[in-house]
């Protein structure tokens, strides 16, 4: 490989890392809900949208404080609190009345919900993109990688690393929650066998509300970071959510490990196909890979089948 | 401790399954509830534990009194917190969780500080589970899964443990072992047990009192020894006939007549 090619490879990989981290979070939000309730949440993108816009609004209101660090911290806490409430509210007002109805009705309702949220966001904040008043991730100067014989040096933004770190911490916390905490174990138990979980005294309603809140928080954090990457909030945030569908199908709808590996895999496929083949291939390439994988593994890479003892 | 007075249970607003069932469970005893397939044994347990609702069933008449208070049609979580725990038919372990995680799920309603201690107790009764504590429950043998299902119940520290056909699908040797442990739990922990079984023989061997139900009603009740003497029970539930006496058609007819009269 020539020096230029090496740098190009590095650049494409680096892009894929931050994209991958975001896709992981978005996919995770979908997987959480699917695992617990068998529902594919078509309003996931709107949870991201809400996260972005609430973050934007809080950043504006919090300008009364001096320190940008404090403003960002409070804004993030605010987003988490608000989206938790929204998750609970959605579960209680929209989804709980549907308990016992066919899954397909619930899925249709999430499609309806996505339209409603878009309309509300449009009413409050309008259609035009709005820049964030302060950066949520500090803008450090890029690293510069120079190679002898290369025509141009490669500049890499440190933001990618911070996004990766945020995703890493969030995913780590979630995994810890599922392995160690009583409610996390109860969530997995509920995913396995709802009625048996009820017989343990686990309240399914509480678990569902918790699930929707955790998913909403995860999606909102992704939304905030996309707002940072795209220099502001706009209706486009929720479009990114569509790219998470091949991720969860690739990884297996109910697998957290699948969401993580699938997220990075799809991001690399997107980045390399657009870099090495043609930018227009970027949107189809994930689906081509997906088709090939599903031919071999119909439940996705990590999808759970019922355990059959032999 | 627990009494069901003339309860009626209806599924899906139309299917009448329990038709005025009554039974009593005294503190500290093992009570067996016997009956053929479809008699309504599981339905009886679910009406107590609150697990009817998710199946669209409801107690529409009569009363379920537990420690002096009516508890019919309550949420399962409330019932578990009140001290009643149902071990469901078919074991229903959480397949993708480890043995230890299954136990923690069983102790969901109790203080997690006592989990280690409770788990110790479970492992004492079922040393097999200790060996398998980090295994995924879906891969355990049927017997081990039944142990785990009972272990989960112990984690919740119930005062009344209800077991739905713990012998289902297990080899006779294993069944013997499991029933011995149920008896020990009853005696050592002072835990009251309501035991549903089709295997009348083994259930009567550990029970203090037994009810036989058919078609949504109790048709016979009594102490195990008295029931064992009863000719109908011997023939239809224990598979015994009087030595030397031919199984006569008239006896069967007599039984059927009585059954018709009762239902
Ligand atoms: N969810 C349900 N909806 C409608 N009918 C039901 C439901 N569950 C049970 N039944 C009916 O109620 C009757 C009693 O069922 P139940 O499961 O209580 O019997 P059982 O005595 O436990 O039988 P088995 O020994 O086979 O477990 C059966 O006729 C069954 O078809
Ligand atoms: Mg049954």
Coordinates of C-alpha atoms and ligand atoms in Angstrom, one line a residue:
Chain A
X1 CA 0.0 0.0 0.0
X2 CA 1.2 3.5 -0.8
X3 CA 1.4 6.0 2.1
X4 CA -1.8 7.7 0.7
X5 CA -3.7 4.5 0.8
X6 CA -2.6 3.8 4.3
X7 CA -3.9 7.2 5.4
X8 CA -7.1 6.6 3.5
X9 CA -7.6 3.3 5.3
X10 CA -7.0 4.9 8.6
X11 CA -9.4 7.7 7.9
X12 CA -12.2 5.4 6.8
X13 CA -11.6 3.2 9.9
X14 CA -11.6 6.2 12.2
X15 CA -14.9 7.4 10.7
X16 CA -16.3 3.9 11.2
X17 CA -15.4 3.9 14.9
X18 CA -17.5 6.9 15.8
X19 CA -20.3 6.0 13.5
X20 CA -20.2 2.5 14.9
X21 CA -20.3 3.8 18.5
X22 CA -23.5 5.7 17.6
X23 CA -25.1 2.8 15.8
X24 CA -24.4 0.6 18.8
X25 CA -26.3 2.9 21.1
X26 CA -29.2 3.3 18.7
X27 CA -29.4 -0.5 18.1
X28 CA -29.1 -1.1 21.8
X29 CA -32.2 1.0 22.4
X30 CA -34.1 -1.1 19.9
X31 CA -32.7 -4.4 21.3
X32 CA -33.7 -3.5 24.9
X33 CA -37.3 -3.1 24.0
X34 CA -37.4 -6.0 21.6
X35 CA -35.9 -8.4 24.2
X36 CA -38.4 -7.4 26.9
X37 CA -41.6 -6.9 24.9
X38 CA -41.1 -8.4 21.4
X39 CA -41.9 -5.0 20.0
X40 CA -39.8 -3.2 17.4
X41 CA -39.9 0.4 18.4
X42 CA -40.4 2.5 15.3
X43 CA -40.3 5.6 17.5
X44 CA -36.7 5.0 18.4
X45 CA -35.5 7.8 16.1
X46 CA -37.9 10.2 17.7
X47 CA -36.5 9.4 21.2
X48 CA -33.2 10.4 19.7
X49 CA -34.8 13.5 18.3
X50 CA -36.3 14.4 21.7
X51 CA -32.9 13.8 23.3
X52 CA -31.2 16.2 20.9
X53 CA -33.9 18.9 21.2
X54 CA -34.2 18.8 25.0
X55 CA -30.5 19.0 25.2
X56 CA -30.5 22.0 23.0
X57 CA -33.2 23.7 25.0
X58 CA -31.5 23.0 28.3
X59 CA -28.2 24.3 27.0
X60 CA -29.9 27.6 26.2
X61 CA -31.7 27.9 29.5
X62 CA -28.7 27.0 31.5
X63 CA -26.7 29.8 30.0
X64 CA -27.2 31.6 33.3
X65 CA -24.4 29.6 34.7
X66 CA -20.8 30.6 33.9
X67 CA -18.9 27.4 33.5
X68 CA -19.5 25.5 30.2
X69 CA -18.6 22.3 32.0
X70 CA -21.4 22.7 34.5
X71 CA -23.9 23.7 31.8
X72 CA -23.1 20.6 29.8
X73 CA -23.2 18.4 32.9
X74 CA -26.6 19.8 34.0
X75 CA -28.0 19.6 30.5
X76 CA -27.0 15.9 30.2
X77 CA -28.5 15.1 33.6
X78 CA -31.6 17.0 32.5
X79 CA -31.9 15.0 29.3
X80 CA -31.6 11.7 31.2
X81 CA -34.3 12.7 33.7
X82 CA -36.6 14.0 31.1
X83 CA -36.2 11.0 28.8
X84 CA -36.7 8.6 31.8
X85 CA -40.1 10.4 32.4
X86 CA -41.0 10.2 28.7
X87 CA -40.2 6.5 28.6
X88 CA -42.4 5.9 31.6
X89 CA -45.1 8.1 30.2
X90 CA -45.1 6.3 26.8
X91 CA -45.2 2.9 28.5
X92 CA -48.1 4.0 30.7
X93 CA -50.3 6.0 28.4
X94 CA -49.6 4.4 25.0
X95 CA -48.4 0.9 25.5
X96 CA -50.0 -0.4 28.7
X97 CA -53.5 -0.2 27.4
X98 CA -52.3 -2.5 24.6
X99 CA -51.2 -5.3 26.9
X100 CA -52.6 -8.5 25.6
X101 CA -53.2 -7.1 22.1
X102 CA -51.3 -8.6 19.2
X103 CA -47.7 -7.5 18.8
X104 CA -48.4 -6.1 15.4
X105 CA -50.9 -3.5 16.9
X106 CA -48.2 -2.4 19.3
X107 CA -45.8 -2.0 16.5
X108 CA -48.3 0.1 14.5
X109 CA -48.8 2.2 17.6
X110 CA -45.1 3.0 17.8
X111 CA -45.2 4.1 14.2
X112 CA -48.1 6.4 15.1
X113 CA -46.1 7.6 18.1
X114 CA -43.2 8.5 15.9
X115 CA -45.4 10.8 13.8
X116 CA -46.9 12.4 16.9
X117 CA -43.5 13.1 18.4
X118 CA -42.2 14.5 15.1
X119 CA -45.2 16.8 14.9
X120 CA -44.8 18.0 18.5
X121 CA -41.1 18.7 18.0
X122 CA -41.9 20.5 14.8
X123 CA -44.5 22.6 16.6
X124 CA -42.2 23.6 19.4
X125 CA -38.9 24.1 17.6
X126 CA -39.9 24.6 14.0
X127 CA -38.4 22.9 10.9
X128 CA -35.1 24.8 10.6
X129 CA -31.9 23.3 12.0
X130 CA -30.6 25.1 15.1
X131 CA -26.9 25.2 16.1
X132 CA -26.1 24.1 19.7
X133 CA -25.2 27.2 21.8
X134 CA -22.2 25.4 23.4
X135 CA -20.3 22.3 22.4
X136 CA -21.2 19.3 24.5
X137 CA -17.9 17.7 23.6
X138 CA -15.0 20.1 23.8
X139 CA -13.5 20.8 20.4
X140 CA -9.8 19.9 20.9
X141 CA -7.5 20.4 18.0
X142 CA -7.1 17.4 15.7
X143 CA -4.3 14.9 15.8
X144 CA -2.2 15.1 12.7
X145 CA -0.7 12.0 11.2
X146 CA 1.9 12.5 8.6
X147 CA 3.5 9.8 6.5
X148 CA 6.5 10.2 4.4
X149 CA 5.6 10.3 0.7
X150 CA 1.9 11.1 1.4
X151 CA 0.5 14.0 -0.4
X152 CA -1.5 15.4 2.5
X153 CA -1.3 14.6 6.3
X154 CA -4.4 13.1 7.9
X155 CA -6.3 15.1 10.5
X156 CA -8.3 13.1 13.0
X157 CA -10.8 14.8 15.4
X158 CA -10.5 13.7 19.1
X159 CA -14.4 13.8 19.2
X160 CA -14.5 10.3 17.9
X161 CA -12.6 9.0 20.9
X162 CA -14.9 10.8 23.3
X163 CA -18.0 9.4 21.5
X164 CA -16.4 6.0 21.7
X165 CA -15.7 6.4 25.4
X166 CA -19.3 7.6 26.1
X167 CA -20.7 4.6 24.3
X168 CA -18.3 2.3 26.0
X169 CA -19.3 3.6 29.5
X170 CA -23.0 3.5 28.7
X171 CA -22.8 0.0 27.4
X172 CA -20.7 -1.1 30.3
X173 CA -23.1 0.3 32.8
X174 CA -26.0 -1.4 31.1
X175 CA -24.2 -4.8 31.0
X176 CA -23.3 -4.4 34.7
X177 CA -26.9 -3.6 35.4
X178 CA -28.2 -6.7 33.6
X179 CA -25.6 -9.0 35.3
X180 CA -25.5 -7.7 38.8
X181 CA -28.6 -5.7 39.8
X182 CA -31.8 -7.3 41.0
X183 CA -33.9 -5.3 38.5
X184 CA -31.5 -6.1 35.7
X185 CA -31.8 -9.8 36.4
X186 CA -35.6 -9.4 36.7
X187 CA -35.6 -7.8 33.2
X188 CA -33.8 -10.7 31.7
X189 CA -36.0 -13.2 33.5
X190 CA -39.1 -11.4 32.1
X191 CA -37.6 -11.6 28.7
X192 CA -37.2 -15.3 29.1
X193 CA -40.6 -16.2 30.6
X194 CA -43.1 -13.5 31.5
X195 CA -45.5 -15.6 33.4
X196 CA -42.8 -17.3 35.4
X197 CA -41.4 -13.9 36.2
X198 CA -44.8 -12.8 37.5
X199 CA -44.9 -15.9 39.7
X200 CA -41.6 -14.6 41.3
X201 CA -43.5 -11.4 42.3
X202 CA -41.8 -9.4 39.5
X203 CA -44.1 -6.6 38.3
X204 CA -44.2 -6.8 34.6
X205 CA -45.5 -3.2 34.3
X206 CA -42.6 -1.9 36.3
X207 CA -40.2 -3.9 34.2
X208 CA -41.7 -2.6 31.0
X209 CA -41.6 1.0 32.2
X210 CA -37.9 0.5 33.2
X211 CA -37.2 -1.0 29.8
X212 CA -38.7 1.9 27.9
X213 CA -36.9 4.4 30.1
X214 CA -33.5 2.8 29.6
X215 CA -34.1 2.6 25.9
X216 CA -35.2 6.2 25.8
X217 CA -32.1 7.3 27.7
X218 CA -29.8 5.3 25.4
X219 CA -31.5 6.7 22.3
X220 CA -31.4 10.3 23.7
X221 CA -27.7 10.1 24.5
X222 CA -27.1 9.0 20.9
X223 CA -29.3 11.9 19.7
X224 CA -27.3 14.4 21.7
X225 CA -24.0 13.1 20.2
X226 CA -25.4 13.2 16.7
X227 CA -26.4 16.8 17.4
X228 CA -22.8 17.4 18.3
X229 CA -21.4 15.7 15.2
X230 CA -23.8 17.4 12.9
X231 CA -23.3 20.8 14.6
X232 CA -26.8 21.3 15.7
X233 CA -30.3 19.8 16.0
X234 CA -32.6 19.2 13.1
X235 CA -35.2 16.8 12.0
X236 CA -32.4 14.8 10.4
X237 CA -31.4 13.2 13.7
X238 CA -34.0 10.6 13.5
X239 CA -32.9 9.6 10.0
X240 CA -29.8 8.1 11.5
X241 CA -32.0 5.7 13.4
X242 CA -32.9 3.9 10.1
X243 CA -29.3 2.8 9.8
X244 CA -29.7 0.8 13.0
X245 CA -32.2 -1.6 11.5
X246 CA -29.7 -3.6 9.5
X247 CA -27.6 -3.6 12.7
X248 CA -30.1 -5.3 14.9
X249 CA -31.1 -7.8 12.2
X250 CA -27.5 -8.6 11.6
X251 CA -26.7 -8.9 15.3
X252 CA -29.9 -10.8 16.2
X253 CA -32.9 -8.7 17.4
X254 CA -32.5 -9.7 21.0
X255 CA -28.8 -9.8 21.5
X256 CA -26.8 -7.0 23.2
X257 CA -23.5 -8.5 22.1
X258 CA -25.1 -8.6 18.6
X259 CA -25.9 -4.9 18.8
X260 CA -22.4 -4.0 19.7
X261 CA -20.6 -6.1 17.1
X262 CA -23.3 -5.5 14.5
X263 CA -23.0 -1.7 15.1
X264 CA -19.3 -1.6 14.3
X265 CA -19.6 -4.1 11.5
X266 CA -22.2 -2.1 9.7
X267 CA -20.3 1.1 10.3
X268 CA -17.2 -0.4 8.7
X269 CA -19.1 -1.8 5.8
X270 CA -20.7 1.7 5.2
X271 CA -17.4 3.5 5.5
X272 CA -15.3 1.1 3.4
X273 CA -17.9 0.6 0.7
X274 CA -18.3 4.4 0.3
X275 CA -14.5 5.0 0.4
X276 CA -13.4 2.1 -1.8
X277 CA -16.3 1.5 -4.2
X278 CA -18.5 4.6 -4.4
X279 CA -20.3 6.9 -1.9
X280 CA -23.6 5.9 -3.4
X281 CA -23.1 2.3 -2.4
X282 CA -23.0 3.3 1.3
X283 CA -26.7 2.9 1.9
X284 CA -27.2 -0.5 0.2
X285 CA -24.0 -2.2 1.2
X286 CA -25.2 -3.0 4.8
X287 CA -28.3 -4.8 3.3
X288 CA -26.1 -6.8 0.9
X289 CA -23.9 -8.0 3.8
X290 CA -27.1 -8.6 5.8
X291 CA -28.6 -10.9 3.2
X292 CA -25.5 -13.0 3.0
X293 CA -25.3 -13.4 6.8
X294 CA -29.0 -14.2 7.1
X295 CA -28.6 -17.0 4.5
X296 CA -26.1 -18.7 6.8
X297 CA -27.5 -17.6 10.2
X298 CA -31.2 -16.9 10.0
X299 CA -31.4 -15.6 13.6
X300 CA -28.6 -13.1 13.0
X301 CA -25.1 -13.5 14.4
X302 CA -26.1 -13.8 18.0
X303 CA -29.9 -14.2 18.0
X304 CA -31.3 -16.4 20.7
X305 CA -33.2 -19.5 19.9
X306 CA -35.0 -21.4 22.5
X307 CA -32.5 -23.7 24.2
X308 CA -33.2 -27.3 23.2
X309 CA -31.5 -29.9 25.3
X310 CA -30.3 -32.9 23.4
Chain B
X1 CA -54.1 -20.4 57.1
X2 CA -55.7 -20.6 53.6
X3 CA -59.3 -21.4 52.7
X4 CA -61.1 -21.4 49.4
X5 CA -64.8 -21.1 49.9
X6 CA -67.0 -22.1 46.9
X7 CA -64.9 -20.5 44.3
X8 CA -65.8 -20.2 40.7
X9 CA -63.3 -19.5 38.0
X10 CA -64.1 -18.5 34.5
X11 CA -61.7 -18.1 31.6
X12 CA -62.3 -15.7 28.7
X13 CA -65.7 -14.7 30.3
X14 CA -67.3 -18.0 29.2
X15 CA -65.4 -21.1 30.1
X16 CA -66.4 -22.2 33.6
X17 CA -63.6 -24.3 35.0
X18 CA -63.9 -24.2 38.8
X19 CA -67.5 -24.8 39.9
X20 CA -67.7 -24.1 43.6
X21 CA -64.5 -25.5 44.9
X22 CA -63.7 -25.4 48.6
X23 CA -60.6 -26.5 50.4
X24 CA -58.6 -25.6 53.6
X25 CA -54.9 -25.6 54.2
X26 CA -53.8 -25.6 57.8
X27 CA -50.6 -23.9 58.9
X28 CA -47.6 -26.2 58.8
X29 CA -49.2 -29.1 56.9
X30 CA -48.7 -30.6 53.5
X31 CA -52.0 -30.7 51.7
X32 CA -52.3 -32.7 48.4
X33 CA -54.7 -31.8 45.7
X34 CA -55.1 -34.7 43.3
X35 CA -57.1 -35.2 40.2
X36 CA -56.9 -36.3 36.5
X37 CA -55.9 -34.2 33.6
X38 CA -58.1 -31.1 33.1
X39 CA -59.7 -31.4 36.6
X40 CA -58.7 -27.8 37.3
X41 CA -55.8 -28.4 39.7
X42 CA -53.5 -25.8 38.1
X43 CA -56.4 -23.4 37.8
X44 CA -57.0 -23.7 41.5
X45 CA -53.3 -22.8 42.3
X46 CA -53.4 -19.9 39.8
X47 CA -56.6 -18.5 41.4
X48 CA -54.7 -18.3 44.6
X49 CA -51.4 -16.9 43.3
X50 CA -53.1 -14.3 41.0
X51 CA -51.7 -15.9 37.8
X52 CA -55.1 -16.3 36.3
X53 CA -55.3 -12.8 35.1
X54 CA -52.6 -13.0 32.5
X55 CA -54.5 -16.0 31.1
X56 CA -57.7 -14.1 31.0
X57 CA -59.2 -16.0 33.9
X58 CA -61.0 -14.6 36.9
X59 CA -62.5 -15.7 40.2
X60 CA -66.1 -14.8 39.7
X61 CA -67.6 -16.2 42.8
X62 CA -66.6 -17.3 46.3
X63 CA -63.8 -16.2 48.5
X64 CA -60.1 -17.0 49.0
X65 CA -59.1 -16.1 52.6
X66 CA -55.5 -16.1 53.5
X67 CA -54.6 -15.3 57.1
X68 CA -57.9 -13.7 57.6
X69 CA -58.0 -11.5 54.5
X70 CA -59.7 -12.0 51.2
X71 CA -57.0 -12.2 48.4
X72 CA -58.9 -13.2 45.3
X73 CA -58.1 -11.4 42.0
X74 CA -55.0 -9.7 43.5
X75 CA -51.8 -9.0 41.5
X76 CA -49.3 -11.9 41.6
X77 CA -46.7 -9.5 43.0
X78 CA -48.9 -8.7 46.0
X79 CA -49.5 -12.4 46.7
X80 CA -45.8 -13.2 46.6
X81 CA -45.1 -10.4 49.0
X82 CA -47.9 -11.7 51.3
X83 CA -46.0 -15.0 51.5
X84 CA -47.5 -17.3 48.9
X85 CA -45.3 -18.7 46.2
X86 CA -46.4 -20.9 43.3
X87 CA -43.9 -23.2 41.6
X88 CA -45.5 -23.5 38.2
X89 CA -46.2 -26.6 36.3
X90 CA -43.4 -27.6 33.9
X91 CA -40.7 -26.0 36.0
X92 CA -40.4 -22.8 33.9
X93 CA -36.8 -22.0 34.8
X94 CA -35.3 -18.9 33.1
X95 CA -33.4 -20.7 30.4
X96 CA -30.9 -18.1 29.6
X97 CA -30.1 -17.2 33.2
X98 CA -27.6 -19.1 35.3
X99 CA -28.7 -21.2 38.3
X100 CA -27.5 -18.4 40.6
X101 CA -29.4 -15.7 38.6
X102 CA -32.5 -17.8 38.7
X103 CA -32.2 -18.0 42.4
X104 CA -31.8 -14.2 42.6
X105 CA -34.9 -13.8 40.5
X106 CA -36.7 -16.0 43.0
X107 CA -35.6 -13.7 45.8
X108 CA -36.8 -10.6 43.9
X109 CA -39.3 -9.6 46.6
X110 CA -36.9 -10.1 49.6
X111 CA -34.1 -8.1 50.9
X112 CA -31.0 -8.7 48.8
X113 CA -28.8 -8.7 51.9
X114 CA -30.2 -12.1 52.8
X115 CA -29.7 -13.6 49.4
X116 CA -26.4 -15.3 50.1
X117 CA -27.8 -16.9 53.2
X118 CA -31.0 -18.1 51.4
X119 CA -28.9 -19.4 48.5
X120 CA -26.8 -21.3 51.1
X121 CA -30.0 -23.0 52.3
X122 CA -31.1 -23.9 48.8
X123 CA -27.7 -25.4 48.0
X124 CA -27.9 -27.3 51.3
X125 CA -31.1 -29.0 50.1
X126 CA -29.9 -29.4 46.6
X127 CA -26.1 -29.8 46.4
X128 CA -26.4 -30.5 42.7
X129 CA -27.4 -26.9 42.2
X130 CA -24.2 -25.7 43.9
X131 CA -22.1 -27.7 41.4
X132 CA -24.0 -26.1 38.6
X133 CA -24.4 -22.6 40.0
X134 CA -22.8 -20.9 37.1
X135 CA -24.4 -23.0 34.4
X136 CA -27.2 -21.7 32.2
X137 CA -30.5 -23.2 33.5
X138 CA -31.7 -24.2 30.0
X139 CA -29.1 -26.9 29.8
X140 CA -29.8 -28.5 33.2
X141 CA -31.5 -31.9 33.3
X142 CA -35.2 -32.1 34.1
X143 CA -34.6 -33.1 37.7
X144 CA -32.1 -30.3 38.2
X145 CA -34.6 -27.8 36.7
X146 CA -37.2 -29.0 39.2
X147 CA -34.8 -28.5 42.0
X148 CA -34.1 -25.0 40.7
X149 CA -37.8 -24.3 40.5
X150 CA -38.2 -25.3 44.2
X151 CA -35.0 -23.5 45.1
X152 CA -36.4 -20.3 43.6
X153 CA -39.4 -20.6 45.8
X154 CA -37.2 -21.0 48.9
X155 CA -35.4 -17.8 48.0
X156 CA -38.7 -15.9 48.4
X157 CA -39.1 -17.2 52.0
X158 CA -42.8 -18.0 51.5
X159 CA -45.1 -19.2 54.3
X160 CA -47.1 -21.2 51.8
X161 CA -45.4 -22.9 48.9
X162 CA -47.6 -24.3 46.2
X163 CA -46.1 -26.9 43.9
X164 CA -47.8 -27.8 40.6
X165 CA -46.9 -31.4 39.6
X166 CA -43.2 -31.5 40.7
X167 CA -43.1 -35.1 39.5
X168 CA -43.9 -34.3 35.9
X169 CA -41.6 -35.9 33.4
X170 CA -39.1 -37.2 36.0
X171 CA -37.7 -40.7 36.6
X172 CA -39.2 -42.5 39.6
X173 CA -36.0 -42.4 41.6
X174 CA -35.7 -38.6 41.2
X175 CA -39.3 -38.1 42.1
X176 CA -38.7 -40.0 45.4
X177 CA -35.7 -37.8 46.2
X178 CA -37.6 -34.6 45.4
X179 CA -40.6 -35.5 47.5
X180 CA -38.3 -36.4 50.5
X181 CA -36.9 -32.9 50.2
X182 CA -40.3 -31.3 50.1
X183 CA -41.2 -33.2 53.3
X184 CA -37.9 -32.0 54.9
X185 CA -38.5 -28.4 53.9
X186 CA -42.0 -28.6 55.4
X187 CA -40.6 -30.0 58.7
X188 CA -37.4 -28.1 59.0
X189 CA -38.6 -24.7 57.7
X190 CA -42.1 -25.0 59.0
X191 CA -43.3 -24.1 55.5
X192 CA -46.9 -25.0 54.6
X193 CA -47.2 -26.8 51.3
X194 CA -50.1 -27.2 48.9
X195 CA -49.1 -29.9 46.5
X196 CA -50.8 -30.6 43.2
X197 CA -50.2 -34.0 41.7
X198 CA -51.4 -36.7 39.3
X199 CA -49.0 -39.2 41.0
X200 CA -51.4 -39.8 43.9
X201 CA -49.2 -42.5 45.4
X202 CA -46.2 -40.4 46.1
X203 CA -48.3 -37.3 47.0
X204 CA -50.2 -39.3 49.6
X205 CA -47.0 -40.6 51.1
X206 CA -46.0 -37.2 52.3
X207 CA -49.3 -35.4 52.7
X208 CA -51.1 -34.7 56.0
X209 CA -54.4 -34.2 54.2
X210 CA -55.7 -34.6 50.6
X211 CA -58.4 -33.4 48.3
X212 CA -59.4 -35.2 45.2
X213 CA -61.0 -33.1 42.5
X214 CA -62.8 -33.8 39.3
X215 CA -64.4 -31.4 36.9
X216 CA -63.8 -28.3 38.9
X217 CA -65.0 -29.6 42.3
X218 CA -63.7 -31.5 45.2
X219 CA -65.2 -35.0 45.2
X220 CA -63.4 -36.6 48.1
X221 CA -61.2 -35.5 50.9
X222 CA -59.6 -37.0 53.9
X223 CA -56.4 -38.1 55.6
X224 CA -54.1 -40.1 53.3
X225 CA -54.6 -43.3 55.2
X226 CA -58.4 -43.1 54.9
X227 CA -58.2 -42.2 51.3
X228 CA -56.0 -45.2 50.6
X229 CA -58.7 -47.4 52.1
X230 CA -61.3 -46.0 49.8
X231 CA -62.1 -48.4 47.0
X232 CA -62.6 -45.8 44.3
X233 CA -59.4 -44.1 45.1
X234 CA -57.5 -47.3 45.1
X235 CA -58.8 -48.2 41.8
X236 CA -58.8 -44.9 39.9
X237 CA -56.0 -43.0 41.5
X238 CA -53.6 -45.6 42.9
X239 CA -54.1 -48.2 40.2
X240 CA -54.7 -50.9 42.8
X241 CA -57.5 -53.5 42.9
X242 CA -58.4 -55.7 45.8
X243 CA -56.3 -58.7 45.8
X244 CA -58.3 -61.7 44.5
X245 CA -61.3 -59.6 43.5
X246 CA -62.2 -59.3 39.9
X247 CA -62.4 -55.7 38.7
X248 CA -66.2 -55.7 38.1
X249 CA -68.0 -53.7 35.6
X250 CA -70.6 -52.8 38.3
X251 CA -68.0 -51.1 40.4
X252 CA -67.0 -48.9 37.5
X253 CA -70.6 -48.1 36.8
X254 CA -71.1 -47.3 40.4
X255 CA -68.2 -44.9 40.3
X256 CA -69.4 -43.3 37.1
X257 CA -72.8 -42.9 38.5
X258 CA -71.4 -41.2 41.6
X259 CA -69.3 -39.0 39.4
X260 CA -72.2 -37.9 37.3
X261 CA -74.2 -37.2 40.4
X262 CA -71.3 -35.1 41.8
X263 CA -70.7 -33.1 38.7
Ligands
LIG1 N1 -56.1 -20.2 29.9 C1 -57.1 -21.0 29.7 N2 -58.1 -20.6 28.9 C2 -59.2 -21.4 28.7 N3 -59.4 -22.6 29.3 C3 -58.4 -23.0 30.1 C4 -57.2 -22.2 30.4 N4 -56.4 -22.9 31.2 C5 -57.1 -24.1 31.5 N5 -58.2 -24.1 30.9 C6 -59.2 -25.3 30.9 O1 -59.5 -25.5 32.3 C7 -59.6 -26.9 32.6 C8 -58.7 -27.2 33.7 O2 -57.3 -26.9 33.4 P1 -56.2 -27.0 34.5 O3 -54.9 -26.7 33.8 O4 -56.5 -26.3 35.7 O5 -56.2 -28.6 34.7 P2 -55.2 -29.5 35.6 O6 -56.0 -30.2 36.6 O7 -54.1 -28.7 36.1 O8 -54.8 -30.5 34.5 P3 -53.3 -31.2 34.2 O9 -53.2 -32.3 35.2 O10 -53.4 -31.7 32.8 O11 -52.3 -30.1 34.4 C9 -59.2 -27.6 31.3 O12 -60.3 -28.0 30.7 C10 -58.5 -26.5 30.5 O13 -58.8 -26.7 29.1
LIG2 MG1 -52.1 -28.7 35.6

